[in-house]
Amino acid sequence: MTHTMRKLASLPGGRVTKWVVLALWAALLVPALLLAGRLGDVEQNDNAAWLPADAESTRIVERVERFQLADTLPAIVVYDRPTGVTPADLARARADAEAFRSIENVVGEPQGPTPARDGKAVQTVVQVHKDQRGWEGIGEVVDALNEVGERNAEPGLGFHVTGPAGYASDSIKAFGGGGALTTITASVVVLILLLTYRSPVLPLLPLLTAGTALVTSEAVIYLLARNAGLVVNKQTSFILTVLVFGAATDYALLLTSRYREELRRREDRHAAMAEALHRCGPAIVASAATVAVSLTLLTLATLNSTQSLGPACAVGVLVGLLAMVTLMPALLVVCGRWIFWPLTPSYGTTGTAVKTEGGGGGGVWDRVGRAVSGRPRAVWVGTALVLGVMAVGAFGLKADGLANTDQFTGRPPMAVGEEIRSRHFPAGSGDPVHVVAKAASAQRVRAALSGVPGVAAVSTPIVEDGEAMLLGELTDDPSSGAAMRTVERVRTAVHAIDGANAQVGGSTAIVVDTQRAAARDSRVIIPIVLVTVFLLLALLLRSIVAPLLLMATVVLSYGAALGVSALVFDHVFHFAGAEASFPLLAFVFLVALGIDYNIFLVTRVREEAPAHGTRRGALTGLSATGGVITSAGLVLAGTFAAMASLPLVFAAELGFVVAFGVLLDTLVVRSVLVTALTLDVGRWMWWPGALFRSQATAVGPPPPVNGVEIRRS
């Protein structure tokens, strides 16, 4: 692809190509804007939609439909008065229950109002039906419940809506900060590009191109979700935003840096762009391919949310790649040299990148190269040991799920209501475990369920068409780890009853199955990603040793980032833990994105090695790519750090680990560890490829680089 673009740009007709490219993107953007705006219409945000079809809590759904309307969530309305609930308060709660019945999508009779044993609270359970809008519709019902509470407010009487429906409502509002996330992400990109380019106009081109890529990606994902069964949710949307902005801007930085080099060597800007694409195109394409393939491997997951996140993000990366090798070059060539003002590259001048290629210069990356080249083996061994120590903290990561109240960085209304409710009522009331079995075994199942520790009460069996359903009230918060362990015990107990065909469902069972599927996905997908990325690197570098070393550095960096993150989550942010899918997503993003910078560096080293040897090529490659890779790392880290603007623990944790890991890769792994390894291993980096064999026959020592004598290798 890059060779074709080089030929087009170098031919006289290539001068027209840029206008054709701009026209095509402009024509594509109009329908893309319309379709991207409809992405929210196809989102599925409830946990049940994320589960595989063979999960027990999924299979029980059809059996439960015989007894109650499917796709419902309980909203628990809590009234509290510290001095004790009065008869007027109880009458008000009864009046509210009648008013709740008239709210659209409230189904069945409200359960309650039920006074607490301590006489200081009352609760009413309302079943909310999930219509085609999913959590959006539930949020509207919760808002309507709150409106009833405000309309009938009594002085001194608290009113709170909590339970699963309250959680769904607060989650949608938290995800509603997606517009602010886009603004913050774009602002971070502009700020870093301003500092990088020191030009007031140039940053607008990568921002415009990345924005176009994001809109086009969202349109493609909408079509896939609408017509191909792709499951998307709010999580997909916010990760897609930061990934497209971050990755696409990285590609823009690499392209623009090489284009500026070529503008100093060539008078014609079309020829300069053709050469820039020819030189850096393979690295950009290899980088995007590695990320896209790694993300696509998430389709092997059993958890639907993880399974669909991969293809959606892969679409974003590939569209970002397409935009950066077509739209971005066209915009740069159309604008001409003035776009770099006030540091306009003039033909025949020497810039920093060109100077360092010759081995001179005194930039920061030259100094790093000199420091590393003195004792490369001691440097890489010492760096690896430090990263290994950092990775020890990963053993303390508590990735076994979060209770609903722990999933927010602040205290949303649902969490406040849940804290009040738990002081006055059994924690599991209002959100029971569902057990469905054959009617003939109902009493045996009821006896087994009643004997399970953690089950506070069991309902009388409801019989319909030869099936019986029982509801078990949990002692603990239904989203807590203790409740999940109770559900596991319930399953063990009822599955042991011969002929009962008993199955266990409900919101807690859904969380249990979600955690189990996520743990399985990590065990299966992580090794496959490692092997696949290794094969891609081997194909790119035509070597076995270099890919093995690069993979080892990235895995070590991932472990260090996870270890530090676990300590920060626990002792600085005081988060209760992490979702079970967190280690897998952190791994895929860090390995796929971290290998990018190694690709950018090592492909430049490989470009220099035939003429100067691997060791001198390593120092030249570090010097020539140090600035642009550091800028790219800052952009990617900044965009993922912007995820902390969402009041969600998952977003804050994923944003932190990726941002920290990318900075670690950029500033330590790529510049110090990989460079030291390359200097120490020398030409063996390319074994058994042709470059290894050609360097073995080189004669005579190369000239010194940055004042350091380099042995031929």
XYZ file of C-alpha atoms in Angstrom:
713
model
C 0.000 0.000 0.000
C 2.731 2.500 0.918
C 4.685 1.634 -2.269
C 1.575 2.335 -4.352
C 1.027 5.673 -2.650
C 4.669 6.586 -3.206
C 4.309 5.951 -6.960
C 1.072 7.953 -7.131
C 2.574 10.912 -5.318
C 5.756 10.890 -7.424
C 3.952 10.885 -10.788
C 2.580 14.071 -12.351
C -0.905 12.640 -11.936
C -0.125 12.196 -8.265
C -0.551 15.932 -7.804
C -4.236 15.385 -8.478
C -4.438 12.415 -6.127
C -4.584 14.586 -3.014
C -7.747 16.312 -4.225
C -9.362 12.976 -5.073
C -8.543 11.701 -1.564
C -10.020 14.798 0.072
C -13.168 14.543 -2.055
C -13.655 10.883 -1.173
C -13.278 11.500 2.560
C -15.651 14.477 2.395
C -18.259 12.336 0.612
C -17.809 9.551 3.170
C -18.089 11.863 6.163
C -21.679 12.973 5.451
C -23.374 9.549 5.889
C -20.838 8.635 8.579
C -21.972 11.541 10.757
C -25.598 10.423 10.464
C -24.865 6.782 11.292
C -22.411 7.524 14.107
C -25.084 9.526 15.906
C -27.263 6.409 16.055
C -24.688 4.178 17.738
C -26.449 4.578 21.093
C -29.597 3.012 19.584
C -27.915 -0.402 19.275
C -26.049 -0.479 22.585
C -26.801 -3.287 25.045
C -25.660 -2.281 28.511
C -27.237 -4.904 30.762
C -24.994 -7.650 32.128
C -27.238 -10.473 30.890
C -26.657 -9.463 27.251
C -22.896 -9.875 27.773
C -23.053 -13.522 28.861
C -22.500 -16.529 26.591
C -25.588 -18.492 25.623
C -24.474 -21.580 27.587
C -24.133 -19.754 30.925
C -26.575 -21.095 33.521
C -27.986 -17.647 34.295
C -28.663 -17.234 30.564
C -30.249 -20.656 30.088
C -32.634 -20.141 33.012
C -34.163 -16.988 31.498
C -36.696 -18.843 29.332
C -37.836 -20.924 32.298
C -38.274 -17.834 34.497
C -40.457 -16.211 31.812
C -43.249 -18.622 32.733
C -43.541 -16.981 36.134
C -42.783 -13.316 35.529
C -42.254 -10.867 32.723
C -38.788 -11.246 31.237
C -36.229 -8.439 31.128
C -37.140 -6.781 34.423
C -35.003 -5.231 37.138
C -36.080 -4.377 40.677
C -35.960 -0.769 41.804
C -35.928 -0.529 45.609
C -37.466 2.645 47.012
C -36.301 3.398 50.545
C -37.794 5.901 53.005
C -35.918 6.646 56.223
C -36.468 8.845 59.260
C -33.749 8.714 61.988
C -36.297 9.373 64.746
C -38.635 6.625 63.550
C -41.181 6.273 60.747
C -44.558 7.846 61.571
C -48.034 6.638 60.489
C -48.100 9.630 58.107
C -44.831 8.438 56.582
C -46.259 4.965 56.047
C -49.391 6.432 54.471
C -47.219 8.522 52.184
C -45.301 5.371 51.120
C -48.598 3.613 50.300
C -49.726 6.579 48.210
C -46.418 6.594 46.372
C -46.754 2.865 45.634
C -50.079 3.568 43.955
C -48.483 6.389 41.956
C -45.613 4.108 40.876
C -48.077 1.769 39.155
C -48.977 4.448 36.609
C -45.359 4.975 35.483
C -44.617 3.535 32.059
C -42.587 0.283 32.165
C -43.391 -0.375 35.837
C -44.891 -3.876 35.805
C -46.810 -5.912 38.342
C -47.837 -4.847 41.832
C -45.269 -3.016 43.978
C -44.049 -5.164 46.871
C -44.624 -3.142 50.003
C -44.295 -0.714 51.582
C -42.531 -2.923 54.144
C -41.418 -1.343 57.471
C -37.975 -2.184 58.848
C -37.717 -4.047 62.152
C -36.054 -1.060 63.790
C -39.006 1.160 62.776
C -36.765 3.761 61.126
C -37.229 2.893 57.439
C -39.714 1.592 54.883
C -39.006 0.009 51.509
C -41.046 -0.723 48.400
C -39.808 -2.959 45.577
C -40.906 -1.985 42.063
C -40.254 -4.181 39.010
C -39.040 -2.189 35.999
C -39.303 -3.612 32.490
C -36.359 -3.125 30.114
C -37.783 -2.006 26.792
C -35.818 -1.735 23.539
C -33.884 1.200 24.990
C -32.288 -1.008 27.660
C -30.691 0.909 30.507
C -31.721 4.228 28.965
C -35.371 3.289 29.506
C -34.668 2.106 33.050
C -33.024 5.449 33.784
C -36.194 7.239 32.715
C -38.285 5.076 35.065
C -35.934 5.812 37.970
C -36.210 9.527 37.184
C -40.001 9.183 37.263
C -39.826 7.410 40.648
C -37.710 10.256 41.987
C -40.200 12.788 40.650
C -42.958 11.081 42.654
C -40.730 11.239 45.727
C -40.024 14.943 45.265
C -43.665 15.745 44.619
C -44.807 14.092 47.842
C -41.807 15.020 49.994
C -42.272 15.119 53.757
C -39.930 17.162 55.997
C -37.304 14.926 57.621
C -38.208 11.841 55.571
C -35.469 10.595 53.257
C -36.311 9.185 49.827
C -33.888 7.019 47.824
C -34.077 4.750 44.770
C -31.525 1.935 44.800
C -31.250 -1.716 43.798
C -30.282 -2.989 40.310
C -32.488 -0.430 38.552
C -30.896 2.384 40.539
C -27.470 1.047 39.595
C -28.449 0.931 35.915
C -29.679 4.514 36.068
C -26.524 5.853 37.733
C -24.339 3.898 35.312
C -26.033 5.452 32.294
C -25.555 8.905 33.799
C -21.891 8.132 34.470
C -21.388 6.992 30.886
C -23.189 10.140 29.808
C -19.881 11.918 30.311
C -18.757 10.507 26.962
C -19.107 13.915 25.332
C -16.858 15.438 27.969
C -14.432 12.545 27.484
C -14.163 13.329 23.766
C -13.547 16.995 24.532
C -10.899 16.222 27.146
C -9.212 13.669 24.872
C -9.088 16.129 21.977
C -7.731 18.840 24.287
C -4.967 16.528 25.532
C -4.002 15.698 21.951
C -3.899 19.374 20.943
C -1.827 20.356 23.982
C 0.798 17.659 23.426
C 0.950 18.355 19.689
C 1.431 22.059 20.370
C 4.370 21.257 22.640
C 5.742 18.761 20.112
C 5.432 20.762 16.914
C 5.652 24.260 18.417
C 3.259 25.290 15.673
C -0.186 26.818 16.269
C -1.702 25.382 13.067
C -0.143 21.963 12.436
C -1.906 20.189 15.387
C -5.255 20.874 13.720
C -4.500 18.381 10.926
C -3.966 15.280 13.141
C -6.952 16.344 15.254
C -9.165 16.714 12.179
C -7.989 13.390 10.780
C -8.442 11.540 14.083
C -11.917 13.034 14.504
C -12.854 11.917 11.006
C -11.542 8.439 11.784
C -13.580 8.281 14.999
C -16.841 9.289 13.317
C -16.263 6.840 10.453
C -15.427 4.060 12.922
C -18.607 4.664 14.881
C -20.630 4.517 11.657
C -19.065 1.187 10.644
C -19.602 -0.237 14.143
C -23.240 0.887 14.093
C -23.780 -0.987 10.825
C -22.101 -4.112 12.245
C -24.190 -3.949 15.420
C -27.384 -3.398 13.446
C -26.828 -6.022 10.757
C -24.128 -8.453 11.905
C -24.957 -9.108 15.558
C -22.042 -7.158 17.057
C -22.785 -6.428 20.736
C -21.721 -2.917 21.749
C -22.199 -0.970 24.941
C -21.138 2.279 26.599
C -17.817 0.697 27.571
C -17.064 0.068 23.893
C -17.862 3.673 23.030
C -15.520 5.355 25.503
C -12.631 2.940 24.882
C -13.062 3.451 21.131
C -12.803 7.227 21.563
C -9.488 7.236 23.399
C -8.027 4.422 21.283
C -8.766 6.057 17.935
C -7.524 9.476 19.048
C -4.416 7.992 20.648
C -3.411 5.463 17.981
C -4.273 7.654 14.988
C -2.341 10.591 16.442
C 0.656 8.304 17.015
C 0.651 7.381 13.336
C 0.323 11.056 12.424
C 3.349 11.928 14.549
C 5.516 9.301 12.891
C 4.403 10.315 9.389
C 4.768 14.054 10.018
C 8.207 13.640 11.567
C 9.489 11.685 8.569
C 7.781 14.093 6.131
C 9.550 17.032 7.772
C 12.875 15.208 7.354
C 12.196 14.640 3.679
C 11.142 18.275 3.088
C 14.690 19.267 3.997
C 16.084 16.771 1.495
C 13.637 17.348 -1.369
C 12.371 20.536 -2.905
C 9.107 19.044 -4.158
C 6.670 18.346 -1.341
C 4.931 15.555 -3.311
C 8.209 13.680 -3.632
C 8.922 14.317 0.052
C 5.578 12.809 1.055
C 6.091 9.827 -1.235
C 9.447 9.106 0.370
C 8.062 9.638 3.869
C 5.269 7.144 3.230
C 7.729 4.698 1.722
C 10.067 4.922 4.726
C 7.661 5.004 7.660
C 4.651 3.326 6.010
C 5.726 -0.252 6.789
C 6.218 0.572 10.480
C 2.829 2.298 10.683
C 1.054 -0.533 8.879
C 2.820 -3.176 10.983
C 1.945 -1.314 14.146
C -1.728 -0.957 13.222
C -1.895 -4.570 12.060
C -0.427 -5.793 15.353
C -2.943 -3.802 17.376
C -5.884 -4.763 15.155
C -5.037 -8.480 15.102
C -4.470 -8.547 18.874
C -7.822 -6.878 19.465
C -9.576 -9.149 16.976
C -8.372 -12.146 18.985
C -10.784 -11.013 21.690
C -13.485 -12.615 19.540
C -12.283 -15.872 21.113
C -13.746 -14.673 24.421
C -16.938 -16.225 25.751
C -17.987 -12.977 27.442
C -19.952 -11.056 24.811
C -18.826 -7.637 26.041
C -15.154 -8.639 25.671
C -15.818 -10.600 22.486
C -17.344 -7.612 20.708
C -15.001 -4.988 22.155
C -12.132 -6.458 20.123
C -13.649 -6.147 16.632
C -15.096 -2.716 17.436
C -11.720 -1.371 18.541
C -9.970 -3.133 15.643
C -12.298 -1.273 13.275
C -11.275 1.975 14.970
C -7.558 1.228 14.591
C -7.858 0.202 10.940
C -9.973 3.218 10.032
C -7.450 5.389 11.891
C -4.659 3.789 9.849
C -6.543 4.378 6.594
C -7.141 8.020 7.496
C -3.529 8.616 8.482
C -2.034 7.178 5.272
C -4.550 8.842 2.938
C -6.312 11.853 4.434
C -3.416 13.089 6.567
C -0.851 13.025 3.710
C -3.330 14.767 1.423
C -3.921 17.539 3.973
C -0.186 17.988 4.588
C 0.644 18.203 0.886
C -2.247 20.562 0.145
C -1.175 22.922 2.936
C 2.503 22.936 1.931
C 5.509 23.854 4.035
C 3.832 26.827 5.749
C 1.789 24.434 7.937
C 4.956 23.947 10.053
C 5.231 27.692 10.787
C 7.129 29.128 12.600
C 9.642 26.236 12.327
C 9.220 25.801 8.584
C 11.561 23.112 7.139
C 13.501 24.597 4.210
C 15.026 22.587 1.408
C 18.727 21.951 1.980
C 18.707 22.667 5.720
C 19.587 20.157 8.435
C 17.172 19.375 11.226
C 17.802 17.562 14.458
C 16.644 14.214 13.147
C 18.908 14.432 10.108
C 21.906 15.542 12.127
C 21.643 12.707 14.617
C 21.539 10.171 11.822
C 25.093 11.112 11.029
C 26.179 10.366 14.517
C 26.589 13.894 15.800
C 24.332 16.108 17.806
C 23.922 16.408 21.497
C 20.223 15.815 21.997
C 18.758 14.019 24.969
C 18.476 10.728 23.050
C 22.130 10.973 21.998
C 23.027 11.275 25.676
C 20.808 8.323 26.558
C 22.506 6.310 23.828
C 25.962 7.182 25.153
C 24.953 6.208 28.679
C 23.462 2.884 27.586
C 26.286 1.978 25.187
C 28.944 2.154 27.910
C 27.856 -1.068 29.659
C 24.793 -2.358 27.782
C 24.645 -5.742 29.512
C 24.666 -4.228 32.987
C 22.015 -1.740 31.864
C 19.552 -4.276 30.492
C 20.038 -6.720 33.361
C 19.562 -3.971 35.948
C 16.519 -2.547 34.164
C 14.937 -5.993 33.863
C 15.466 -6.636 37.574
C 13.808 -3.341 38.519
C 10.829 -4.099 36.278
C 10.636 -7.577 37.780
C 10.460 -6.139 41.295
C 7.690 -3.774 40.161
C 5.792 -6.739 38.725
C 5.627 -8.459 42.136
C 2.785 -6.133 43.088
C 0.584 -7.801 40.450
C 0.100 -10.754 42.815
C -1.872 -8.413 45.074
C -4.345 -7.373 42.371
C -7.897 -8.160 43.488
C -9.557 -8.787 40.111
C -12.562 -10.725 41.381
C -15.291 -8.223 40.585
C -16.794 -5.166 42.229
C -20.026 -4.722 44.122
C -22.442 -2.264 42.503
C -21.713 0.364 45.141
C -17.955 0.013 44.524
C -18.107 0.587 40.774
C -18.192 4.388 41.024
C -15.360 6.692 42.015
C -17.791 8.889 43.932
C -21.071 8.259 45.784
C -23.972 8.292 43.315
C -27.591 8.314 44.554
C -27.851 4.527 44.267
C -24.838 4.006 46.544
C -26.197 6.442 49.122
C -29.565 4.686 49.089
C -27.942 1.263 49.360
C -25.932 2.300 52.413
C -29.103 3.529 54.122
C -31.112 0.451 53.124
C -28.441 -1.944 54.397
C -28.639 -0.333 57.852
C -32.316 -1.185 58.193
C -33.072 -4.221 55.984
C -31.412 -7.526 55.097
C -28.810 -6.744 52.429
C -30.301 -9.169 49.913
C -33.923 -8.156 50.196
C -35.554 -7.038 46.963
C -33.073 -8.829 44.661
C -33.421 -12.580 45.296
C -31.795 -15.626 43.743
C -34.069 -17.424 41.251
C -34.186 -21.212 41.325
C -36.288 -23.076 38.752
C -36.784 -26.855 38.945
C -39.296 -29.527 38.057
C -42.480 -29.171 40.105
C -42.197 -32.709 41.456
C -38.886 -31.809 43.109
C -39.970 -28.401 44.429
C -40.021 -29.301 48.117
C -36.661 -31.062 48.011
C -35.158 -28.069 46.224
C -36.725 -25.734 48.785
C -35.238 -27.740 51.638
C -31.795 -27.746 50.025
C -31.982 -24.010 49.318
C -33.046 -23.242 52.882
C -30.037 -25.101 54.240
C -27.445 -23.106 52.298
C -25.441 -20.679 54.488
C -25.998 -17.122 53.282
C -29.656 -17.669 52.308
C -31.842 -15.739 54.748
C -35.290 -16.849 53.575
C -36.926 -18.946 50.844
C -40.313 -18.313 49.244
C -43.082 -20.844 48.746
C -42.752 -22.571 45.352
C -44.717 -21.050 42.489
C -45.862 -23.851 40.139
C -46.685 -23.428 36.448
C -46.802 -26.070 33.657
C -44.822 -28.658 35.602
C -42.127 -26.178 36.649
C -41.588 -24.540 40.024
C -39.785 -21.300 40.833
C -38.404 -20.404 44.254
C -36.889 -17.105 45.387
C -34.052 -17.066 47.889
C -33.294 -13.905 49.845
C -29.567 -13.439 50.401
C -27.983 -12.373 53.656
C -25.380 -10.230 51.863
C -25.471 -7.472 49.260
C -26.446 -9.277 46.009
C -23.464 -7.777 44.142
C -20.901 -8.594 46.832
C -18.304 -11.345 46.809
C -20.026 -13.023 49.758
C -23.308 -13.211 47.820
C -21.488 -14.706 44.824
C -20.025 -17.411 47.015
C -23.522 -18.096 48.350
C -24.817 -18.560 44.792
C -22.018 -21.050 44.134
C -23.122 -23.003 47.238
C -26.758 -22.817 46.110
C -25.845 -24.290 42.729
C -23.874 -27.099 44.334
C -26.808 -27.925 46.612
C -29.637 -27.895 44.057
C -27.640 -29.511 41.242
C -27.087 -32.513 43.506
C -30.842 -33.278 43.636
C -31.520 -36.139 41.230
C -34.158 -35.485 38.590
C -34.803 -31.890 39.680
C -33.161 -30.256 36.641
C -32.602 -27.234 38.896
C -30.996 -24.070 37.586
C -29.992 -20.899 39.445
C -30.333 -17.375 38.055
C -30.914 -13.772 39.096
C -28.635 -10.750 39.130
C -26.064 -12.306 41.472
C -25.871 -15.442 39.342
C -25.315 -13.248 36.283
C -22.329 -11.631 37.999
C -20.952 -15.059 38.990
C -21.168 -16.301 35.405
C -19.637 -13.067 34.148
C -16.634 -13.455 36.443
C -16.223 -17.112 35.494
C -16.322 -16.332 31.767
C -13.828 -13.486 32.189
C -11.361 -15.714 34.045
C -11.611 -18.362 31.306
C -11.058 -15.728 28.624
C -7.842 -14.548 30.268
C -6.438 -18.090 30.464
C -7.194 -18.799 26.807
C -6.601 -15.504 25.015
C -3.394 -14.211 26.619
C -1.200 -17.080 25.297
C -2.801 -16.814 21.840
C -2.109 -13.067 21.701
C 1.532 -13.656 22.650
C 2.046 -16.251 19.914
C 0.258 -14.162 17.298
C 2.181 -10.968 18.016
C 5.438 -12.950 17.945
C 4.587 -14.327 14.491
C 3.719 -10.847 13.200
C 7.028 -9.473 14.459
C 8.940 -12.392 12.975
C 7.304 -11.709 9.622
C 8.096 -7.992 9.824
C 11.686 -8.282 11.050
C 12.513 -11.591 9.309
C 14.100 -12.796 12.488
C 13.399 -15.055 15.446
C 15.666 -13.576 18.108
C 14.458 -9.967 17.830
C 10.736 -10.847 18.186
C 11.474 -13.065 21.201
C 13.418 -10.292 22.938
C 10.833 -7.650 22.089
C 7.980 -9.830 23.362
C 9.893 -10.497 26.581
C 10.368 -6.754 27.176
C 6.692 -5.988 26.559
C 5.485 -8.783 28.860
C 7.889 -7.595 31.552
C 6.615 -4.054 31.092
C 3.004 -5.296 31.377
C 3.807 -7.092 34.627
C 5.491 -3.986 36.038
C 2.580 -1.751 35.038
C 0.064 -4.179 36.555
C 2.106 -4.476 39.751
C 2.396 -0.736 40.270
C -1.266 -0.256 39.359
C -2.367 -2.840 41.938
C -0.508 -0.943 44.661
C -1.893 2.412 43.533
C -5.462 1.088 43.329
C -5.233 -0.331 46.829
C -3.199 2.251 48.749
C -3.699 5.526 46.852
C -7.124 5.393 45.201
C -8.542 2.942 47.777
C -10.573 1.052 45.176
C -12.259 -2.126 46.404
C -10.791 -4.196 43.556
C -11.099 -4.644 39.813
C -13.361 -6.410 37.353
C -12.372 -9.936 36.338
C -11.933 -8.809 32.723
C -9.466 -6.069 33.732
C -6.202 -8.109 33.504
C -7.081 -9.384 30.014
C -8.028 -5.969 28.623
C -4.982 -4.358 30.231
C -2.792 -7.087 28.722
C -4.167 -6.766 25.193
C -3.951 -2.969 25.171
C -0.488 -2.809 26.722
C 1.033 -5.578 24.617
C -0.529 -4.354 21.377
C 0.181 -0.669 21.996
C 3.510 -1.226 23.739
C 4.876 -3.262 20.867
C 4.127 -0.259 18.618
C 7.052 1.710 19.993
C 9.369 -1.257 19.679
C 8.284 -1.584 16.059
C 8.922 2.116 15.409
C 12.408 1.839 16.932
C 13.545 -1.548 15.647
C 12.378 -0.993 12.066
C 14.526 2.156 12.033
C 17.450 0.178 13.491
C 16.949 -2.443 10.795
C 16.930 0.288 8.161
C 20.302 1.604 9.394
C 21.946 -1.766 10.145
C 22.881 -2.850 6.589
C 25.092 0.202 6.115
C 26.415 0.762 9.630
C 26.011 -2.466 11.618
C 23.443 -3.267 14.291
C 25.153 -1.524 17.203
C 25.607 1.772 15.432
C 22.122 1.337 13.928
C 20.711 0.964 17.445
C 22.146 4.323 18.550
C 21.145 6.039 15.316
C 17.645 4.577 15.521
C 17.243 5.716 19.124
C 18.485 9.192 18.268
C 16.315 9.548 15.163
C 13.071 8.182 16.651
C 13.445 9.201 20.310
C 11.588 12.476 20.051
C 8.682 11.306 17.942
C 8.174 8.084 19.932
C 8.219 10.009 23.202
C 5.617 12.426 21.830
C 3.525 9.496 20.611
C 3.730 7.866 24.036
C 2.666 11.070 25.752
C -0.316 11.392 23.397
C -1.466 7.822 23.963
C -0.918 8.020 27.729
C -2.757 11.342 27.859
C -5.760 10.055 25.933
C -6.133 6.984 28.140
C -5.610 9.067 31.278
C -8.585 11.153 30.128
C -10.761 8.124 30.920
C -10.475 9.171 34.565
C -12.979 11.942 33.729
C -15.688 9.251 33.850
C -16.812 8.545 37.440
C -16.310 4.810 36.995
C -13.712 2.654 38.716
C -13.267 0.444 35.641
C -12.535 3.460 33.427
C -10.146 4.977 35.956
C -8.284 1.681 36.433
C -7.967 0.849 32.737
C -6.962 4.426 31.936
C -4.307 4.439 34.666
C -2.717 1.083 33.826
C -2.545 1.816 30.084
C -1.251 5.371 30.609
C 1.384 4.241 33.097
C 2.328 1.222 30.992
C 2.684 3.283 27.811
C 4.924 5.805 29.581
C 6.979 2.945 30.995
C 7.331 1.462 27.510
C 8.221 4.810 25.980
C 10.688 6.160 28.526
C 12.276 2.993 29.927
C 11.585 -0.169 27.955
C 12.071 1.183 24.446
C 14.815 3.725 25.125
C 16.852 1.824 27.735
C 16.000 -1.881 27.824
C 15.528 -2.544 24.088
C 18.473 -0.348 23.114
C 20.762 -2.047 25.633
C 19.644 -5.492 24.480
C 20.252 -4.564 20.852
C 23.730 -3.227 21.653
C 24.600 -6.350 23.634
C 23.146 -8.930 21.234
C 24.336 -7.146 18.091
C 23.836 -8.838 14.753
C 22.318 -11.887 16.489
C 19.146 -9.801 16.794
C 18.461 -10.676 13.136
C 19.198 -14.418 13.332
C 18.588 -16.373 11.130
C 17.661 -13.726 8.550
C 19.699 -12.342 5.671
C 20.668 -9.253 7.678
C 22.371 -11.498 10.268
C 24.361 -13.258 7.560
C 25.315 -10.060 5.730
C 26.698 -8.410 8.877
C 28.796 -11.482 9.607
C 30.819 -10.734 6.464
C 31.340 -7.003 7.150
C 35.009 -5.910 7.271
C 36.585 -3.139 9.326
C 35.332 -1.149 12.303
C 32.656 1.487 11.783
C 33.318 5.086 12.783
C 32.441 6.105 16.358
C 28.927 7.260 17.166
C 28.498 10.144 19.630
C 32.086 9.672 20.787
C 31.588 5.954 21.530
C 33.682 3.312 19.766
C 31.352 0.708 18.283
C 32.569 -2.818 17.552
C 31.406 -4.294 14.267
C 28.525 -6.717 14.744
